Amino acid sequence: MGVDWKARLEKELVFVYGTEQGTPLARELAARAEAQKHRAGPDGFDDPAEALLITYGDQVTRGGQPPLAVLKEFLDHRARGLVSGVHILPFYPWSSDDGFSVKDFLAVDPALGTWQDVRDLGRDFDLMADAVFNHASAQGEWFARFRQGADGFGEFFTTVEDDPDLSAVVRPRVLPLLTEFDTARGPRRVWTTFSADQVDFNFREPAVMRALSDVLLFYLAQGARYIRLDAIGFIWKEPGTTCLHLPQAHALVRAWRALADGAAPGARLVTETNVPHADNISYFGDGHNEAHMVYNFALPPLVLHTLRTGDASVLTQWAAGLATPSPDTTFFNFLASHDGIGLNPARGLLPEEEIAALVDLARGAGGYAGMKTMPDGSQAPYELNVNYFDALAVGHDEAAAVRRFTVAHAIALSLAGVPGLYFHSLFGSRGDRAGAESSGIPRRINRQKFAADTLAAELDDRASLRHRLHKNLAALLQRRAANPAFAPSAPQRVVPAGTGLFVVERGHPGASVLCLHEISGRRQEYAGQVLEPYEARWIPSVN
């Protein structure tokens, strides 16, 4: 790309900060990027084996050993050949929100291991690191300096004076937007989008952009190929607006894209914006200047709706309209994650009564529904906290539940994009309701941790549910990885095939795969193929 990335970096920073501050900042960051330049991976999305596992750093443990080292050993044995990369959820020192309240962005939590343990994992798997750039821990060093009024930190976090109009601000959680802290300048009200322990940065200050850009460059230097920009739509605050997806937020993402292009060609920026689909895909930009990948947030609730109703109509119509602006961009397709199943991305695609039915389904599966307060004071569901297998198992015997879980993942794996498999899905976990209840944190229903040797023994037990689920997903991943028709950038054509089937054709003419998914629970025939209830069948085609 020559020096084009430098011009793009300067353009975006001048837009946000003006020429006097933006130009020198851009030149300073460009020099730092050039000083560490390395190739992070190939350009483009042409590898059908590209897939990521989502996991906590202490997902599997063994007494006396660093959890990151134990995780590497476990994944070397259990995930090599199934996924190409690993998203290690925040592995930095933290104070709350299971890692997303970061105290030190440049350190590894000593309870997990060291940067060498992270780099060791990166020798065998491409790494995704979280850039939690909207906020930091209220117990971290940066916020301590802010409270002390230390040089360079006096305006590092967003504060609110007087009584501006904040009525339009979009809230992801039912918690106060502002939290008062004592500081050397007296009490100050600090913007806390997610919780009182998560204090929002003030990106109006170039020093904040400089500091967090240094963090991004550091992650790339440590071997991260994917940078996940967490909750990135919230980073720019403007009273009187929604404070979500504002032009400056997009400009900062574009600046980081340019910086990543300069420092580590082949790196991927991944935006995490759990919002309605049209807003979500806006982070692709023009296809060359913003995110390489966006989370496909509408997919989890739509697949769950499809199997709940036995009707693929909505999924088919939505998937037929999926498109990215260039071969340099793609979706990150997932069904489950450390968070719940977001319902906002389904709004506008599903009527409210169908969303209510998903809430009832989750509760019937032993899960929970997160609620938020609307501007009129009413409550609306925004997230399902439930294990994905449990949600699909409601009302079905175990054999049928296994088939439903498998066909759900076959749908996700058949679509254009990079698959993301949550640890608990790939390794066949059930929901941990006891963990959620004892902690008072509903999301922990899907965050159970394991003793590595116990989990390995359960996976080796051929009669166990865990073994069967893992075997089925492993087979799908291996078939996908072996066929270039499943490359993330390979063409996709969704074929209307009645309500009980979801059908998609992948690949180029002469080298395509017809992917058939029976979702109604009835025996059906299509294109000369007889499908049993909840069967997935991928048929290579040379026509």
Short mmCIF file of N, CA and C in Angstrom, two decimals, residues 128-244:
data_model
loop_
_atom_site.label_atom_id
_atom_site.label_comp_id
_atom_site.label_asym_id
_atom_site.label_seq_id
_atom_site.Cartn_x
_atom_site.Cartn_y
_atom_site.Cartn_z
N MET A 128 -6.25 -13.47 18.52
CA MET A 128 -7.09 -12.28 18.60
C MET A 128 -6.95 -11.71 20.01
N ALA A 129 -6.64 -10.42 20.09
CA ALA A 129 -6.53 -9.73 21.37
C ALA A 129 -7.62 -8.67 21.46
N ASP A 130 -8.14 -8.48 22.65
CA ASP A 130 -9.18 -7.48 22.87
C ASP A 130 -8.56 -6.11 23.07
N ALA A 131 -9.05 -5.13 22.32
CA ALA A 131 -8.72 -3.73 22.53
C ALA A 131 -9.94 -3.10 23.20
N VAL A 132 -9.92 -3.06 24.52
CA VAL A 132 -11.06 -2.55 25.29
C VAL A 132 -10.87 -1.04 25.42
N PHE A 133 -11.14 -0.33 24.33
CA PHE A 133 -10.74 1.07 24.21
C PHE A 133 -11.84 2.07 24.56
N ASN A 134 -13.02 1.61 24.91
CA ASN A 134 -14.05 2.57 25.32
C ASN A 134 -13.82 3.02 26.76
N HIS A 135 -13.26 2.14 27.58
CA HIS A 135 -13.19 2.42 29.01
C HIS A 135 -12.04 1.67 29.66
N ALA A 136 -11.76 2.03 30.90
CA ALA A 136 -10.74 1.36 31.70
C ALA A 136 -11.30 1.13 33.10
N SER A 137 -10.56 0.36 33.88
CA SER A 137 -10.97 0.11 35.26
C SER A 137 -10.84 1.36 36.11
N ALA A 138 -11.82 1.59 36.95
CA ALA A 138 -11.73 2.69 37.90
C ALA A 138 -10.67 2.41 38.97
N GLN A 139 -10.14 1.20 38.98
CA GLN A 139 -9.10 0.83 39.95
C GLN A 139 -7.73 0.75 39.31
N GLY A 140 -7.61 1.20 38.05
CA GLY A 140 -6.35 1.13 37.35
C GLY A 140 -5.48 2.36 37.56
N GLU A 141 -4.22 2.26 37.10
CA GLU A 141 -3.24 3.32 37.30
C GLU A 141 -3.63 4.60 36.55
N TRP A 142 -4.14 4.46 35.33
CA TRP A 142 -4.50 5.65 34.56
C TRP A 142 -5.58 6.46 35.25
N PHE A 143 -6.58 5.78 35.81
CA PHE A 143 -7.65 6.52 36.48
C PHE A 143 -7.15 7.11 37.80
N ALA A 144 -6.23 6.42 38.45
CA ALA A 144 -5.64 6.98 39.66
C ALA A 144 -4.92 8.29 39.34
N ARG A 145 -4.20 8.32 38.22
CA ARG A 145 -3.51 9.56 37.84
C ARG A 145 -4.51 10.66 37.48
N PHE A 146 -5.61 10.27 36.84
CA PHE A 146 -6.66 11.24 36.54
C PHE A 146 -7.20 11.86 37.83
N ARG A 147 -7.46 11.03 38.83
CA ARG A 147 -8.02 11.54 40.09
C ARG A 147 -7.01 12.43 40.81
N GLN A 148 -5.74 12.13 40.64
CA GLN A 148 -4.69 12.93 41.27
C GLN A 148 -4.42 14.23 40.52
N GLY A 149 -4.92 14.32 39.26
CA GLY A 149 -4.65 15.49 38.45
C GLY A 149 -3.23 15.51 37.91
N ALA A 150 -2.64 14.33 37.72
CA ALA A 150 -1.26 14.23 37.23
C ALA A 150 -1.15 14.83 35.84
N ASP A 151 0.03 15.35 35.52
CA ASP A 151 0.27 15.95 34.21
C ASP A 151 -0.12 14.97 33.09
N GLY A 152 -0.90 15.49 32.15
CA GLY A 152 -1.30 14.69 31.00
C GLY A 152 -2.52 13.82 31.24
N PHE A 153 -3.01 13.75 32.49
CA PHE A 153 -4.14 12.86 32.79
C PHE A 153 -5.36 13.62 33.30
N GLY A 154 -5.29 14.93 33.40
CA GLY A 154 -6.38 15.69 33.99
C GLY A 154 -7.70 15.58 33.24
N GLU A 155 -7.64 15.34 31.90
CA GLU A 155 -8.86 15.20 31.10
C GLU A 155 -8.86 13.87 30.35
N PHE A 156 -8.21 12.88 30.92
CA PHE A 156 -8.05 11.58 30.25
C PHE A 156 -9.36 10.81 30.17
N PHE A 157 -10.29 11.10 31.06
CA PHE A 157 -11.58 10.40 31.08
C PHE A 157 -12.71 11.41 30.90
N THR A 158 -13.82 10.95 30.38
CA THR A 158 -14.93 11.83 30.04
C THR A 158 -15.69 12.24 31.29
N THR A 159 -15.78 13.53 31.51
CA THR A 159 -16.54 14.07 32.63
C THR A 159 -17.67 14.95 32.11
N VAL A 160 -18.63 15.19 32.96
CA VAL A 160 -19.79 16.00 32.59
C VAL A 160 -19.96 17.11 33.62
N GLU A 161 -20.03 18.32 33.12
CA GLU A 161 -20.27 19.49 33.97
C GLU A 161 -21.69 20.00 33.72
N ASP A 162 -22.22 20.71 34.70
CA ASP A 162 -23.55 21.32 34.59
C ASP A 162 -24.60 20.26 34.30
N ASP A 163 -25.54 20.55 33.40
CA ASP A 163 -26.65 19.62 33.18
C ASP A 163 -26.97 19.52 31.69
N PRO A 164 -26.07 18.94 30.88
CA PRO A 164 -26.33 18.82 29.45
C PRO A 164 -27.45 17.82 29.17
N ASP A 165 -27.99 17.89 27.98
CA ASP A 165 -29.06 16.97 27.58
C ASP A 165 -28.46 15.61 27.24
N LEU A 166 -28.71 14.63 28.10
CA LEU A 166 -28.22 13.26 27.87
C LEU A 166 -29.37 12.28 27.66
N SER A 167 -30.54 12.82 27.38
CA SER A 167 -31.73 11.97 27.29
C SER A 167 -31.70 11.01 26.11
N ALA A 168 -30.95 11.35 25.06
CA ALA A 168 -30.93 10.51 23.86
C ALA A 168 -29.84 9.44 23.90
N VAL A 169 -29.00 9.45 24.94
CA VAL A 169 -27.87 8.54 24.99
C VAL A 169 -28.36 7.09 25.05
N VAL A 170 -27.84 6.25 24.16
CA VAL A 170 -28.21 4.84 24.12
C VAL A 170 -27.48 4.11 25.23
N ARG A 171 -28.22 3.35 26.03
CA ARG A 171 -27.64 2.64 27.16
C ARG A 171 -27.69 1.13 26.92
N PRO A 172 -26.57 0.43 27.05
CA PRO A 172 -26.58 -1.02 26.90
C PRO A 172 -26.98 -1.75 28.17
N ARG A 173 -26.93 -1.07 29.31
CA ARG A 173 -27.24 -1.72 30.58
C ARG A 173 -28.08 -0.80 31.45
N VAL A 174 -28.77 -1.40 32.41
CA VAL A 174 -29.64 -0.62 33.29
C VAL A 174 -28.82 -0.17 34.50
N LEU A 175 -27.94 0.79 34.29
CA LEU A 175 -27.08 1.32 35.33
C LEU A 175 -26.93 2.82 35.11
N PRO A 176 -26.55 3.58 36.14
CA PRO A 176 -26.39 5.03 35.97
C PRO A 176 -25.34 5.35 34.90
N LEU A 177 -25.60 6.38 34.11
CA LEU A 177 -24.67 6.79 33.06
C LEU A 177 -23.46 7.52 33.65
N LEU A 178 -23.66 8.25 34.74
CA LEU A 178 -22.60 9.04 35.35
C LEU A 178 -22.32 8.55 36.77
N THR A 179 -21.04 8.56 37.13
CA THR A 179 -20.63 8.15 38.48
C THR A 179 -19.72 9.23 39.05
N GLU A 180 -20.00 9.66 40.27
CA GLU A 180 -19.20 10.72 40.87
C GLU A 180 -17.98 10.14 41.60
N PHE A 181 -16.82 10.75 41.35
CA PHE A 181 -15.58 10.35 42.01
C PHE A 181 -14.94 11.59 42.63
N ASP A 182 -14.31 11.39 43.78
CA ASP A 182 -13.51 12.45 44.37
C ASP A 182 -12.19 12.54 43.61
N THR A 183 -11.77 13.78 43.30
CA THR A 183 -10.50 14.01 42.61
C THR A 183 -9.79 15.20 43.24
N ALA A 184 -8.56 15.43 42.81
CA ALA A 184 -7.81 16.57 43.32
C ALA A 184 -8.49 17.89 42.97
N ARG A 185 -9.36 17.87 41.99
CA ARG A 185 -10.11 19.07 41.59
C ARG A 185 -11.50 19.10 42.20
N GLY A 186 -11.75 18.19 43.14
CA GLY A 186 -13.07 18.11 43.74
C GLY A 186 -13.89 16.99 43.11
N PRO A 187 -15.14 16.83 43.53
CA PRO A 187 -15.99 15.78 42.96
C PRO A 187 -16.19 16.00 41.46
N ARG A 188 -16.07 14.91 40.69
CA ARG A 188 -16.28 15.00 39.24
C ARG A 188 -17.18 13.85 38.81
N ARG A 189 -18.12 14.18 37.94
CA ARG A 189 -19.02 13.15 37.40
C ARG A 189 -18.39 12.56 36.14
N VAL A 190 -18.10 11.27 36.19
CA VAL A 190 -17.41 10.58 35.11
C VAL A 190 -18.40 9.70 34.35
N TRP A 191 -18.26 9.71 33.03
CA TRP A 191 -19.11 8.90 32.15
C TRP A 191 -18.77 7.43 32.33
N THR A 192 -19.78 6.62 32.65
CA THR A 192 -19.57 5.18 32.88
C THR A 192 -20.64 4.41 32.11
N THR A 193 -20.37 4.18 30.85
CA THR A 193 -21.37 3.54 29.98
C THR A 193 -21.79 2.18 30.51
N PHE A 194 -20.84 1.38 30.99
CA PHE A 194 -21.14 -0.02 31.31
C PHE A 194 -21.27 -0.31 32.79
N SER A 195 -20.51 0.36 33.64
CA SER A 195 -20.65 0.18 35.08
C SER A 195 -19.81 1.24 35.77
N ALA A 196 -20.03 1.38 37.08
CA ALA A 196 -19.28 2.38 37.84
C ALA A 196 -17.80 2.04 37.93
N ASP A 197 -17.44 0.81 37.64
CA ASP A 197 -16.03 0.40 37.67
C ASP A 197 -15.38 0.50 36.29
N GLN A 198 -16.15 0.95 35.29
CA GLN A 198 -15.64 1.05 33.92
C GLN A 198 -15.80 2.50 33.46
N VAL A 199 -14.72 3.24 33.57
CA VAL A 199 -14.74 4.69 33.33
C VAL A 199 -14.34 4.97 31.88
N ASP A 200 -15.12 5.78 31.20
CA ASP A 200 -14.95 5.98 29.77
C ASP A 200 -13.85 6.99 29.45
N PHE A 201 -13.01 6.63 28.48
CA PHE A 201 -11.95 7.51 28.02
C PHE A 201 -12.53 8.76 27.35
N ASN A 202 -11.74 9.80 27.32
CA ASN A 202 -12.11 11.06 26.66
C ASN A 202 -11.28 11.20 25.39
N PHE A 203 -11.82 10.72 24.28
CA PHE A 203 -11.08 10.75 23.02
C PHE A 203 -10.97 12.15 22.42
N ARG A 204 -11.58 13.14 23.04
CA ARG A 204 -11.35 14.51 22.58
C ARG A 204 -9.90 14.93 22.85
N GLU A 205 -9.26 14.25 23.78
CA GLU A 205 -7.87 14.52 24.12
C GLU A 205 -6.95 13.71 23.22
N PRO A 206 -6.10 14.33 22.41
CA PRO A 206 -5.17 13.57 21.58
C PRO A 206 -4.29 12.62 22.38
N ALA A 207 -4.02 12.96 23.64
CA ALA A 207 -3.19 12.08 24.48
C ALA A 207 -3.83 10.72 24.66
N VAL A 208 -5.16 10.67 24.69
CA VAL A 208 -5.86 9.38 24.83
C VAL A 208 -5.68 8.56 23.56
N MET A 209 -5.87 9.19 22.42
CA MET A 209 -5.67 8.49 21.15
C MET A 209 -4.24 8.00 21.02
N ARG A 210 -3.28 8.82 21.45
CA ARG A 210 -1.87 8.42 21.39
C ARG A 210 -1.63 7.18 22.27
N ALA A 211 -2.14 7.22 23.50
CA ALA A 211 -1.89 6.12 24.44
C ALA A 211 -2.51 4.82 23.97
N LEU A 212 -3.75 4.88 23.47
CA LEU A 212 -4.41 3.65 23.07
C LEU A 212 -3.90 3.16 21.71
N SER A 213 -3.43 4.05 20.87
CA SER A 213 -2.78 3.61 19.63
C SER A 213 -1.47 2.89 19.95
N ASP A 214 -0.77 3.35 20.96
CA ASP A 214 0.43 2.64 21.41
C ASP A 214 0.08 1.24 21.91
N VAL A 215 -1.05 1.12 22.59
CA VAL A 215 -1.50 -0.20 23.05
C VAL A 215 -1.78 -1.11 21.86
N LEU A 216 -2.47 -0.59 20.87
CA LEU A 216 -2.76 -1.38 19.67
C LEU A 216 -1.47 -1.85 19.00
N LEU A 217 -0.51 -0.94 18.86
CA LEU A 217 0.77 -1.31 18.24
C LEU A 217 1.49 -2.36 19.09
N PHE A 218 1.38 -2.25 20.39
CA PHE A 218 2.03 -3.22 21.28
C PHE A 218 1.42 -4.61 21.09
N TYR A 219 0.09 -4.69 21.00
CA TYR A 219 -0.56 -6.00 20.79
C TYR A 219 -0.09 -6.62 19.48
N LEU A 220 -0.01 -5.80 18.43
CA LEU A 220 0.47 -6.32 17.15
C LEU A 220 1.91 -6.81 17.27
N ALA A 221 2.72 -6.09 18.02
CA ALA A 221 4.12 -6.48 18.18
C ALA A 221 4.26 -7.78 18.97
N GLN A 222 3.28 -8.07 19.83
CA GLN A 222 3.31 -9.32 20.60
C GLN A 222 2.78 -10.51 19.81
N GLY A 223 2.39 -10.28 18.57
CA GLY A 223 1.96 -11.38 17.71
C GLY A 223 0.48 -11.48 17.47
N ALA A 224 -0.32 -10.54 17.98
CA ALA A 224 -1.75 -10.58 17.70
C ALA A 224 -1.98 -10.30 16.21
N ARG A 225 -2.76 -11.15 15.56
CA ARG A 225 -3.13 -10.91 14.16
C ARG A 225 -4.49 -10.21 14.07
N TYR A 226 -5.38 -10.53 15.00
CA TYR A 226 -6.71 -9.93 15.04
C TYR A 226 -6.79 -9.00 16.24
N ILE A 227 -7.31 -7.81 16.04
CA ILE A 227 -7.56 -6.86 17.12
C ILE A 227 -9.07 -6.65 17.20
N ARG A 228 -9.66 -7.08 18.31
CA ARG A 228 -11.11 -6.94 18.50
C ARG A 228 -11.38 -5.62 19.21
N LEU A 229 -12.04 -4.71 18.52
CA LEU A 229 -12.37 -3.39 19.07
C LEU A 229 -13.68 -3.51 19.83
N ASP A 230 -13.57 -3.66 21.14
CA ASP A 230 -14.72 -3.92 21.99
C ASP A 230 -15.60 -2.69 22.16
N ALA A 231 -16.91 -2.87 22.00
CA ALA A 231 -17.89 -1.80 22.26
C ALA A 231 -17.50 -0.49 21.59
N ILE A 232 -16.96 -0.58 20.39
CA ILE A 232 -16.30 0.56 19.78
C ILE A 232 -17.26 1.66 19.37
N GLY A 233 -18.52 1.34 19.18
CA GLY A 233 -19.47 2.36 18.76
C GLY A 233 -19.73 3.44 19.78
N PHE A 234 -19.32 3.21 21.05
CA PHE A 234 -19.61 4.15 22.13
C PHE A 234 -18.50 5.16 22.38
N ILE A 235 -17.38 5.10 21.64
CA ILE A 235 -16.17 5.79 22.10
C ILE A 235 -16.22 7.31 22.00
N TRP A 236 -17.13 7.87 21.22
CA TRP A 236 -17.19 9.34 21.11
C TRP A 236 -18.48 9.84 21.74
N LYS A 237 -18.36 10.78 22.68
CA LYS A 237 -19.51 11.30 23.41
C LYS A 237 -19.84 12.71 22.93
N GLU A 238 -21.12 12.95 22.68
CA GLU A 238 -21.60 14.26 22.22
C GLU A 238 -22.98 14.48 22.84
N PRO A 239 -23.08 15.24 23.93
CA PRO A 239 -24.40 15.49 24.53
C PRO A 239 -25.40 15.97 23.49
N GLY A 240 -26.63 15.52 23.65
CA GLY A 240 -27.67 15.87 22.70
C GLY A 240 -27.82 14.86 21.58
N THR A 241 -26.94 13.84 21.56
CA THR A 241 -27.01 12.78 20.55
C THR A 241 -27.13 11.42 21.25
N THR A 242 -27.20 10.39 20.43
CA THR A 242 -27.24 9.02 20.98
C THR A 242 -25.89 8.60 21.56
N CYS A 243 -24.82 9.30 21.17
CA CYS A 243 -23.44 8.94 21.55
C CYS A 243 -23.09 7.53 21.08
N LEU A 244 -23.66 7.13 19.98
CA LEU A 244 -23.41 5.81 19.41
C LEU A 244 -23.21 5.95 17.90
#
